[in-house]
Each structure stands twice: as structure tokens, then as C-alpha cells.
Coordinates of C-alpha atoms in Angstrom, one line a residue:
Chain A
M1 CA -26.8 21.3 47.5
N2 CA -29.4 23.0 49.8
E3 CA -32.1 25.5 48.9
A4 CA -30.0 28.6 49.8
T5 CA -27.2 27.6 47.4
V6 CA -29.6 27.0 44.5
L7 CA -31.2 30.4 45.2
F8 CA -27.8 32.0 45.3
F9 CA -26.9 30.5 41.9
I10 CA -30.2 31.6 40.4
I11 CA -29.5 35.2 41.7
I12 CA -26.0 35.1 40.2
I13 CA -27.2 33.9 36.8
F14 CA -30.1 36.4 36.8
S15 CA -27.7 39.2 37.6
I16 CA -25.5 38.2 34.7
L17 CA -28.5 38.2 32.4
V18 CA -29.5 41.6 33.6
I19 CA -26.0 42.9 33.0
Y20 CA -26.1 41.5 29.5
W21 CA -29.5 43.0 28.8
V22 CA -28.5 46.4 30.1
S23 CA -25.3 46.4 28.0
I24 CA -27.2 45.3 24.9
T25 CA -29.7 48.1 25.4
V26 CA -27.0 50.7 26.0
S27 CA -25.2 49.4 22.9
I28 CA -28.4 49.6 20.8
I29 CA -29.1 53.2 22.0
Y30 CA -25.5 54.2 21.4
R31 CA -25.4 52.7 17.9
R32 CA -28.7 54.4 16.9
R33 CA -27.5 57.8 18.2
R34 CA -24.1 57.3 16.5
T35 CA -25.7 56.3 13.2
A36 CA -28.1 59.3 13.4
S37 CA -25.1 61.6 14.1
L38 CA -23.1 60.3 11.2
T39 CA -26.1 60.6 8.9
Q40 CA -26.5 64.2 10.0
I41 CA -22.8 64.9 9.3
E42 CA -23.1 63.3 5.9
L43 CA -26.2 65.3 5.0
T44 CA -24.7 68.5 6.2
F45 CA -21.5 67.9 4.3
A46 CA -23.4 67.0 1.2
D47 CA -25.4 70.3 1.5
I48 CA -22.2 72.3 2.1
V49 CA -20.4 70.8 -0.9
S50 CA -23.3 71.2 -3.2
R51 CA -23.9 74.8 -2.2
Y52 CA -20.1 75.6 -2.3
L53 CA -19.7 74.1 -5.8
Y54 CA -22.9 75.8 -7.1
N55 CA -23.1 78.9 -5.0
D56 CA -26.3 80.8 -5.4
P57 CA -25.5 84.6 -5.8
K58 CA -28.8 85.4 -4.1
N59 CA -27.9 83.3 -1.0
P60 CA -24.1 82.9 -1.0
L61 CA -22.4 80.4 1.3
T62 CA -19.6 81.9 3.3
L63 CA -16.7 80.2 5.1
P64 CA -17.8 81.3 8.6
E65 CA -21.2 79.8 7.8
I66 CA -19.6 76.5 6.7
T67 CA -17.4 76.4 9.8
Q68 CA -20.3 77.1 12.1
T69 CA -22.6 74.5 10.4
L70 CA -19.9 71.8 10.7
R71 CA -19.4 72.7 14.4
D72 CA -23.1 72.4 15.0
V73 CA -23.2 68.8 13.8
G74 CA -20.2 67.8 16.0
I75 CA -17.1 68.6 13.9
K76 CA -15.0 69.8 16.8
E77 CA -11.3 69.3 17.6
Q78 CA -12.1 67.2 20.7
N79 CA -14.4 64.9 18.7
K80 CA -11.8 62.9 16.7
N81 CA -14.1 60.2 15.4
N82 CA -16.4 62.8 13.8
I83 CA -13.5 64.5 12.2
Q84 CA -12.2 61.2 10.9
Y85 CA -15.6 60.5 9.4
L86 CA -15.7 63.9 7.8
I87 CA -12.2 63.3 6.3
R88 CA -13.5 60.0 4.8
L89 CA -16.4 61.9 3.3
M90 CA -14.1 64.5 1.9
I91 CA -11.8 61.9 0.3
R92 CA -14.8 60.1 -1.2
T93 CA -16.2 63.3 -2.7
Q94 CA -12.8 64.3 -4.1
R95 CA -12.5 61.0 -5.8
T96 CA -15.9 61.4 -7.4
I97 CA -15.3 64.7 -9.2
L98 CA -13.1 66.0 -12.0
G99 CA -12.6 69.3 -13.8
S100 CA -13.0 72.8 -12.3
N101 CA -15.1 71.4 -9.4
F102 CA -12.1 69.3 -8.3
Y103 CA -10.0 72.4 -7.8
K104 CA -12.9 74.2 -6.1
L105 CA -13.1 71.3 -3.6
Q106 CA -9.3 71.3 -3.1
K107 CA -9.6 75.0 -2.1
L108 CA -12.6 74.3 0.2
Y109 CA -10.7 71.5 1.9
A110 CA -7.8 73.8 2.7
Q111 CA -10.1 76.1 4.5
I112 CA -12.6 74.0 6.5
P113 CA -12.1 72.8 10.1
P114 CA -10.2 69.4 9.8
H115 CA -7.6 70.8 7.5
G116 CA -4.9 70.7 10.1
V117 CA -5.7 67.2 11.4
S118 CA -4.0 65.2 8.7
I119 CA -0.8 67.2 8.8
K120 CA -0.7 66.7 12.6
K121 CA -0.9 63.0 12.1
I122 CA 2.4 63.1 10.2
S123 CA 4.2 64.2 13.4
S124 CA 2.8 61.2 15.3
W125 CA 5.1 58.5 16.6
S126 CA 2.8 55.8 15.3
W127 CA 3.7 54.6 11.8
Y128 CA 0.1 53.9 11.2
R129 CA -1.1 57.4 11.9
K130 CA 1.8 58.8 10.0
A131 CA 0.9 56.8 6.9
R132 CA -2.7 57.6 7.3
G133 CA -2.0 61.3 7.5
I134 CA 0.1 61.2 4.3
R135 CA -2.6 59.3 2.5
E136 CA -5.3 61.7 3.6
I137 CA -3.2 64.7 2.4
Y138 CA -2.6 63.3 -1.1
E139 CA -6.1 62.0 -1.5
M140 CA -7.4 65.5 -0.7
N141 CA -4.7 66.9 -3.0
Q142 CA -3.4 69.3 -0.3
S143 CA -0.2 70.0 -2.2
Q144 CA 0.8 72.8 0.3
Y145 CA 2.1 70.0 2.6
F146 CA 4.4 68.5 -0.1
D147 CA 7.6 69.5 1.6
E148 CA 6.5 67.8 4.9
I149 CA 5.7 64.6 3.0
F150 CA 8.7 64.6 0.8
K151 CA 11.2 63.8 3.6
Y152 CA 9.4 60.5 4.3
R153 CA 10.2 59.0 0.9
N154 CA 13.0 56.9 2.4
D155 CA 11.4 56.2 5.7
K156 CA 12.4 53.0 7.4
N157 CA 8.7 51.9 7.7
I158 CA 7.5 50.4 4.5
Y159 CA 3.9 51.8 4.8
V160 CA 5.1 55.4 5.6
R161 CA 7.5 55.5 2.7
R162 CA 5.0 53.8 0.4
E163 CA 2.4 56.5 1.1
A164 CA 5.0 59.2 0.8
Q165 CA 6.2 57.9 -2.6
I166 CA 2.6 57.7 -3.8
A167 CA 2.1 61.3 -2.6
L168 CA 5.1 62.3 -4.8
V169 CA 3.5 60.8 -7.8
V170 CA 0.1 62.4 -7.1
F171 CA 1.6 65.9 -6.6
L172 CA 4.5 65.8 -9.2
G173 CA 3.2 63.3 -11.7
W174 CA 5.8 62.2 -14.2
E175 CA 8.4 64.5 -12.8
S176 CA 8.4 62.4 -9.6
L177 CA 10.4 59.8 -11.6
R178 CA 13.4 62.0 -11.3
F179 CA 13.7 60.9 -7.7
L180 CA 13.7 57.2 -8.6
P181 CA 17.5 56.8 -8.8
Y182 CA 17.9 58.3 -5.4
L183 CA 15.4 56.1 -3.5
K184 CA 17.4 54.1 -0.9
R185 CA 15.1 51.3 0.1
N186 CA 13.4 48.5 -1.9
M187 CA 10.1 49.0 -3.5
T188 CA 7.8 46.0 -3.3
L189 CA 5.8 44.7 -6.2
W190 CA 2.6 45.9 -4.6
Q191 CA 4.1 49.4 -4.1
Q192 CA 5.2 49.5 -7.8
I193 CA 1.7 48.5 -8.9
K194 CA 0.1 51.2 -6.7
I195 CA 2.5 53.9 -8.1
V196 CA 1.8 52.9 -11.7
E197 CA -2.0 52.9 -11.1
K198 CA -1.9 56.3 -9.4
L199 CA 0.3 57.8 -12.1
Y200 CA -2.1 56.5 -14.7
D201 CA -5.2 57.8 -12.9
H202 CA -3.8 61.3 -12.3
Y203 CA -1.5 61.8 -15.3
P204 CA -2.8 59.7 -18.3
K205 CA -0.7 61.7 -20.8
P206 CA 2.9 60.4 -20.7
E207 CA 5.9 62.8 -20.4
L208 CA 8.7 60.9 -21.9
K209 CA 11.5 63.3 -20.9
W210 CA 11.1 62.2 -17.3
L211 CA 10.9 58.6 -18.3
H212 CA 14.1 58.8 -20.3
R213 CA 16.0 60.5 -17.4
A214 CA 14.8 57.7 -15.1
Y215 CA 16.3 55.1 -17.4
K216 CA 19.7 55.9 -15.8
T217 CA 18.6 54.3 -12.5
E218 CA 20.7 51.3 -11.4
K219 CA 18.2 50.3 -8.7
L220 CA 16.6 47.0 -9.6
F221 CA 13.1 48.0 -8.3
G222 CA 13.5 51.2 -10.4
K223 CA 14.0 49.2 -13.6
K224 CA 11.0 47.0 -12.7
L225 CA 8.8 50.1 -12.1
L226 CA 9.8 51.7 -15.4
M227 CA 9.0 48.6 -17.3
R228 CA 5.6 48.4 -15.6
I229 CA 5.0 52.1 -16.6
I230 CA 5.9 51.4 -20.2
R231 CA 3.5 48.4 -20.2
K232 CA 0.6 50.3 -18.5
Y233 CA 0.9 53.2 -20.9
E234 CA 1.5 50.9 -23.9
L235 CA 4.5 53.0 -24.9
H236 CA 5.5 51.0 -28.1
A237 CA 8.5 53.3 -28.8
E238 CA 10.0 52.5 -25.4
T239 CA 10.0 48.7 -25.6
D240 CA 13.8 48.7 -26.1
F241 CA 14.1 49.3 -22.4
I242 CA 12.1 46.2 -21.6
I243 CA 13.9 44.1 -24.3
N244 CA 17.3 45.1 -23.0
N245 CA 16.4 43.8 -19.6
L246 CA 15.3 40.4 -20.9
N247 CA 18.7 39.0 -20.2
H248 CA 19.4 41.0 -17.0
P249 CA 21.5 39.1 -14.4
D250 CA 18.7 39.5 -11.8
Y251 CA 15.9 36.9 -11.9
E252 CA 13.1 39.3 -10.9
V253 CA 14.1 42.0 -13.4
R254 CA 14.1 39.4 -16.1
E255 CA 10.7 38.1 -14.9
T256 CA 9.2 41.6 -15.1
A257 CA 10.7 42.2 -18.5
I258 CA 9.2 38.9 -19.8
Y259 CA 5.9 39.8 -18.3
C260 CA 5.8 43.4 -19.7
I261 CA 7.0 42.5 -23.2
Q262 CA 4.0 40.2 -23.6
T263 CA 1.8 43.4 -24.0
F264 CA 3.6 44.4 -27.1
A265 CA 4.0 43.0 -30.6
V266 CA 7.4 43.8 -32.1
S267 CA 8.9 44.1 -35.6
T268 CA 10.8 41.1 -37.2
P269 CA 14.3 42.5 -36.6
T270 CA 13.4 43.2 -32.9
M271 CA 12.0 39.7 -32.6
D272 CA 15.3 38.3 -34.1
Y273 CA 17.1 40.3 -31.4
I274 CA 14.9 38.8 -28.7
K275 CA 15.7 35.3 -30.1
R276 CA 19.4 36.0 -29.7
L277 CA 18.7 37.2 -26.1
Y278 CA 16.8 34.0 -25.5
D279 CA 20.0 31.9 -25.3
E280 CA 21.4 34.3 -22.7
I281 CA 18.6 33.7 -20.2
P282 CA 20.1 31.5 -17.5
N283 CA 16.7 30.1 -16.2
A284 CA 14.8 27.4 -18.2
T285 CA 11.4 28.4 -16.8
Q286 CA 11.9 32.0 -18.0
Q287 CA 13.2 30.7 -21.3
G288 CA 10.0 28.7 -21.6
Q289 CA 7.9 31.9 -21.0
L290 CA 9.8 33.8 -23.6
L291 CA 9.5 30.9 -26.0
N292 CA 5.7 31.1 -25.7
Y293 CA 5.9 34.9 -26.4
I294 CA 8.1 34.3 -29.5
Y295 CA 5.8 31.6 -30.8
E296 CA 2.7 33.7 -30.3
N297 CA 4.1 36.8 -31.8
S298 CA 6.2 35.7 -34.8
D299 CA 6.1 33.3 -37.7
I300 CA 7.7 29.9 -37.4
D301 CA 11.5 30.3 -37.6
L302 CA 12.6 26.7 -38.2
D303 CA 16.3 27.3 -37.6
F304 CA 15.6 28.9 -34.2
Y305 CA 13.3 26.1 -33.1
L306 CA 15.5 23.3 -34.3
K307 CA 18.4 24.8 -32.4
Q308 CA 16.3 24.7 -29.3
L309 CA 15.1 21.2 -30.1
Y310 CA 18.7 19.9 -30.1
G311 CA 19.5 21.9 -27.0
T312 CA 20.1 20.6 -23.5
N313 CA 16.9 21.2 -21.5
D314 CA 14.3 18.5 -21.8
D315 CA 11.3 20.6 -20.8
L316 CA 12.1 23.2 -23.4
K317 CA 12.6 20.5 -26.0
L318 CA 9.2 19.2 -25.2
S319 CA 7.7 22.7 -25.8
V320 CA 9.6 23.2 -29.0
A321 CA 8.6 19.7 -30.2
E322 CA 4.9 20.6 -29.5
I323 CA 5.2 23.9 -31.5
L324 CA 6.9 22.2 -34.5
W325 CA 4.4 19.2 -34.4
N326 CA 1.4 21.5 -34.4
N327 CA 2.8 23.7 -37.2
G328 CA 3.5 21.3 -40.0
Y329 CA 6.9 20.0 -39.0
K330 CA 6.0 16.5 -37.7
E331 CA 8.8 15.0 -39.7
K332 CA 11.4 17.2 -37.9
V333 CA 10.1 16.0 -34.5
Q334 CA 10.2 12.4 -35.7
E335 CA 13.7 12.8 -37.0
F336 CA 14.8 14.2 -33.7
Y337 CA 13.1 11.3 -31.9
Y338 CA 14.6 8.6 -33.9
Q339 CA 18.1 10.0 -33.9
Q340 CA 18.1 9.5 -30.1
Y341 CA 17.8 5.7 -30.6
P342 CA 20.0 5.0 -33.7
N343 CA 20.4 1.3 -32.9
A344 CA 16.8 0.5 -31.9
V345 CA 14.9 -2.1 -33.8
L346 CA 11.2 -1.7 -34.4
N347 CA 9.4 -4.8 -33.3
V348 CA 6.1 -5.0 -35.0
G349 CA 3.7 -8.0 -35.2
Chain B
M1 CA -41.2 74.8 -15.7
R2 CA -38.8 72.1 -17.0
K3 CA -38.4 69.2 -14.7
V4 CA -35.5 66.8 -13.8
L5 CA -35.6 63.7 -11.7
V6 CA -32.3 62.7 -10.0
I7 CA -32.0 59.2 -8.5
Q8 CA -28.7 58.6 -6.7
E9 CA -28.1 56.5 -3.6
D10 CA -25.0 58.5 -2.7
I11 CA -26.3 61.5 -0.9
I12 CA -23.4 63.7 -1.8
I13 CA -23.7 63.2 -5.5
L14 CA -27.5 63.5 -5.2
K15 CA -27.2 66.9 -3.5
I16 CA -24.6 68.2 -5.9
L17 CA -26.7 67.2 -9.0
E18 CA -29.8 68.6 -7.4
R19 CA -28.1 71.9 -6.8
L20 CA -26.6 71.9 -10.3
V21 CA -30.0 71.3 -11.9
E22 CA -31.8 73.9 -9.8
L23 CA -29.3 76.6 -10.5
N24 CA -30.0 76.0 -14.2
D25 CA -33.7 76.9 -13.8
Y26 CA -35.1 73.4 -13.7
E27 CA -37.5 72.0 -11.1
C28 CA -35.7 69.1 -9.5
K29 CA -37.0 66.1 -7.6
A30 CA -34.0 64.3 -6.0
I31 CA -34.5 60.8 -4.5
R32 CA -32.3 58.0 -3.3
S33 CA -34.3 55.1 -4.7
L34 CA -37.4 54.4 -6.8
D35 CA -39.4 53.7 -3.6
A36 CA -39.6 57.5 -3.0
L37 CA -41.6 58.1 -6.1
N38 CA -45.3 58.9 -5.9
I39 CA -48.1 58.6 -8.4
E40 CA -47.8 62.2 -9.5
D41 CA -44.1 61.6 -10.4
Q42 CA -45.1 58.7 -12.5
Q43 CA -47.4 60.9 -14.5
T44 CA -44.8 63.6 -15.0
N45 CA -42.9 63.8 -18.3
F46 CA -39.4 64.7 -17.1
D47 CA -37.1 66.6 -19.4
F48 CA -34.1 64.7 -17.9
I49 CA -33.7 61.7 -15.6
I50 CA -30.2 61.6 -14.1
T51 CA -29.8 58.2 -12.4
D52 CA -27.3 55.7 -11.0
I53 CA -27.7 52.1 -12.0
L54 CA -26.4 50.4 -8.9
F55 CA -29.3 49.7 -6.5
E56 CA -29.9 47.0 -4.0
G57 CA -32.0 44.1 -5.2
I58 CA -32.0 44.9 -8.9
A59 CA -29.5 44.3 -11.7
P60 CA -28.2 47.5 -13.4
L61 CA -29.7 46.7 -16.8
Q62 CA -33.0 45.7 -15.3
F63 CA -33.0 49.0 -13.4
V64 CA -32.5 51.0 -16.5
A65 CA -35.2 49.0 -18.3
Q66 CA -37.6 49.6 -15.3
V67 CA -36.9 53.4 -15.3
Q68 CA -37.6 53.5 -19.0
E69 CA -40.8 51.6 -18.7
V70 CA -42.2 53.2 -15.6
L71 CA -41.2 56.9 -15.9
L72 CA -42.1 59.3 -18.7
H73 CA -39.0 61.2 -19.8
K74 CA -37.3 62.8 -22.8
N75 CA -33.6 62.2 -21.9
L76 CA -31.9 59.7 -19.7
L77 CA -28.5 60.3 -18.3
I78 CA -26.6 57.6 -16.3
V79 CA -24.1 58.8 -13.6
T80 CA -22.6 55.8 -11.9
N81 CA -19.6 54.2 -10.2
M82 CA -20.0 51.2 -12.5
G83 CA -18.0 52.6 -15.4
Q84 CA -16.7 49.4 -16.9
D85 CA -16.7 49.3 -20.7
K86 CA -18.9 46.2 -20.7
I87 CA -21.6 47.8 -18.7
K88 CA -21.4 50.9 -20.8
K89 CA -21.9 48.9 -24.0
E90 CA -24.8 47.0 -22.5
I91 CA -26.5 50.1 -21.3
F92 CA -26.2 51.8 -24.7
A93 CA -27.5 48.6 -26.3
L94 CA -30.8 49.1 -24.5
R95 CA -31.3 52.3 -26.5
G96 CA -32.9 55.5 -25.2
V97 CA -30.0 56.4 -23.1
T98 CA -28.7 59.9 -23.8
G99 CA -25.4 59.8 -21.9
F100 CA -23.3 57.6 -19.7
Y101 CA -20.9 59.2 -17.2
A102 CA -18.7 57.1 -15.0
V103 CA -17.4 58.4 -11.7
P104 CA -15.1 60.4 -11.4
I105 CA -17.3 62.8 -13.4
D106 CA -16.7 66.3 -14.8
L107 CA -20.0 68.0 -13.8
D108 CA -19.4 70.7 -16.4
E109 CA -20.2 68.2 -19.1
I110 CA -23.6 67.4 -17.5
E111 CA -24.3 71.1 -17.0
A112 CA -23.5 71.8 -20.6
I113 CA -26.0 69.1 -21.7
I114 CA -28.9 70.5 -19.6
Q115 CA -28.0 74.1 -20.6
A116 CA -28.1 73.2 -24.2
Y117 CA -31.5 71.5 -23.9

């Protein structure tokens, strides 16, 4: 390797370093400017919202003034990132406030510049943009777009239909349950939980007439959703719906029923009914879960436990034996044990 | 003139509370952290302090205790994102806290309190 080659390599490496330094410098300058710009948007939006909610009669804030102020800080149609940032601020603010100011904000959001952006996203080919548009609309409570969103409730993309179904709940509340029997596609556990949480956040007072109508649904996910709603709202008078699904032929429906019933304590006749259903559950693990519930929520029913002790499943027998042993029926467990070995001789000493 | 100190890291809540207070004929000092206080503020006896409890580098309960110790005030209102029951109980156990409002908040309730004062 001669001197010229070494020099050539040094120049190459130095050039790469210079490119790195330049790109780092450009990146730092861009980040600083961008952060400053976003801070400016946030400050301006905070000022607008505060003045809009508490308008000073001596110095009233007008809509043209709001629009112009937002334009001045870069909220323009061609600047999509700024508009998206503003939408995030709007959603954040909407989530912060309740009462009369919530409705004032809703009115403001329908009038200021980005109001058409979210609805345009719904027409996009991309499922991601579509779902995001629906989410923005329901988060900002823009109920005027309800009809547009409604048609996506059975969309083939899980995220689009999930957001559309949550939007139904946000806009219609308990009444949205009337669409439950007509939903065509499956609803995942996560989706059910999101719907229950949204319903609870927006409509904490139950409207049982819609719940009763939804009981007619034959959809398995519908039954699971209804049971989760009953559990979340602690609707003691509606526990029959959960109990009647304890012996459902579908594994997951039974699983949800067993999970949900654990929130409630029931009367003695109802517990007797649950004990009868216990024998009809075709899965030993689920029987074990229900056995724990029965044990924790009722007095010791010796006949019931002895019947299980002399049953066929060894795991369940072990659980039952443990319950009886710990609750003053040691002799019953010993009796069961010895009757298994009638001819055994005890060898001691 | 009656005085209120608002301490909120979230600039939007800060501005809204500042505006609410000013329109109800209070003089308002709105800051995003305790660092922005000056000596004059520490000598002022505020009619209300409306503060968050979640700040970087200090536990919520410690923050409330510090505010109570450092700043003269007649009423202390907490407006925070940390609305868990456990936190609420612990805050009220400190004593001297006039009200606890978890986000989402109905600002009309806060307005009613400062109007009634």
C-alpha cells in the first residue's frame, strides 16, 4: 500500500465523517425548529381554548380570529403533520373536560380548520388511516359524521370495524346494543373490553331496556359482551343471564360466564341452581373454577361435595377433599380414602 | 385583590384555569412548576392554590407537603390526572386540602368554589 492509497483512504473516511457531522447538525437544527413550532402550536391552542371557554365580553374571541391565529402558527391544509398534532391536542383536551365546557369544545371543534381532515381519512384506501379517522371523530365527539361511520361496523378489517363499533357506543350509548344481534363478524376479547370500558366511561347509568333487548342475540361474542357489561356495571338483578350461560355448549361462553359470576354473591336458591348446573359443565378445569366460586360464596353443602368426591375426575376429587379436610370433615375424606383400598393391611412397627 | 396560584404542567389545563380564575376577578399567577416561583410569591398569602400533584422528580404526596410548607395559602385545590382512590385518600389524609378533582374535570365545580369564596 503506497502513500497515495493511504491518502485516498484518509480522504474517503474524512468525507464520510463530514457527511455525518453535517447530517447531525441539520437534524439538530430541524428538531429544534420543529419542537419550537409544536410548542408554539400548543401554546396557541391552549390560549384559544381558554379564551373560547371563558370568553371575555370586553374582548370576545371570534371564529375568523381563531382560524387566522391557527393559520399563523402553521395549521394549513398542506401541512399535514401540524394538523395531526393539533388533532392530538384537541383529543387530549376533550378527554380532560366534562360538563358544559365539553359541549362548548365539541362545538368549537366542528368549526375550526382541521374539522374536515378526520372525515377525509375515512375515505382513504388504507385501513390504518380509515381506523384513525374514525377514532379521531369519536374522540372529538363529532356526532354529525355518525352515518358515515355507521356503515363500517361490519368492515372486513378488524381495526376499522372495531373503531366503528366503539364510535357507535360513544354516540349512541346503551342504545348501540340494539345492533349487537346484527353484527356479522366476530368481536375479539380486546374489542369487547374496549367497548365495555367506553360504555362505562361515557354512560355510567345503565339503561336496562336496551340490555334486555340485546339478550335475544344468538351471537356468541354478543353473549360474552353482555355478560362483561353486567359484570362491569355490577347489575345484580341481571345475573340470571350469566348463570344461564354457565352450562353453554361453547367453551369460551362458559369461561366468560364463570369469570363474570365471580363478581357477584348470589342467594341460596340461586347457588343451589348453580350447583345443579355444575354437573352439566363438560370441562373439568371449568368445573374446578366453578367449584372454587361455590366454595367461596356459600356454606359447606356436604351432600354436594360428597357427590363430587365420589365422582370420576381425580383433580376435582383432590380439590373437594381439600375443601372438606379444611372445613371439619376430615373423617369423610379418610373414609373415602380407605374405601379405595378395602383389602389393604396396615403394617405398623 | 384576591390572589390565586395555579401550578399545572399541562399548558392547556394551566391556561384554562388561569382564564377561569381571572374572569372571576382574581389576580392569577399561572406556572408550570415550582421552579418558576419567586421570593415575592413565597411571601404572598394566596386565597387559592390550584395545583397538579404529578411533577418530575418528586412524589405526589411530597409535592403536596412541600406546597403546604413553602407557600402561604387559605385553600388548596388539587386538579390532577392521578385520580385513583388510593391517591385521593392519601392526599386527604395529609389535611389542609380543600378539594380533589381528577381529570376529566367539570370546571363549573371549580368555578362554583371560587365564586362562593
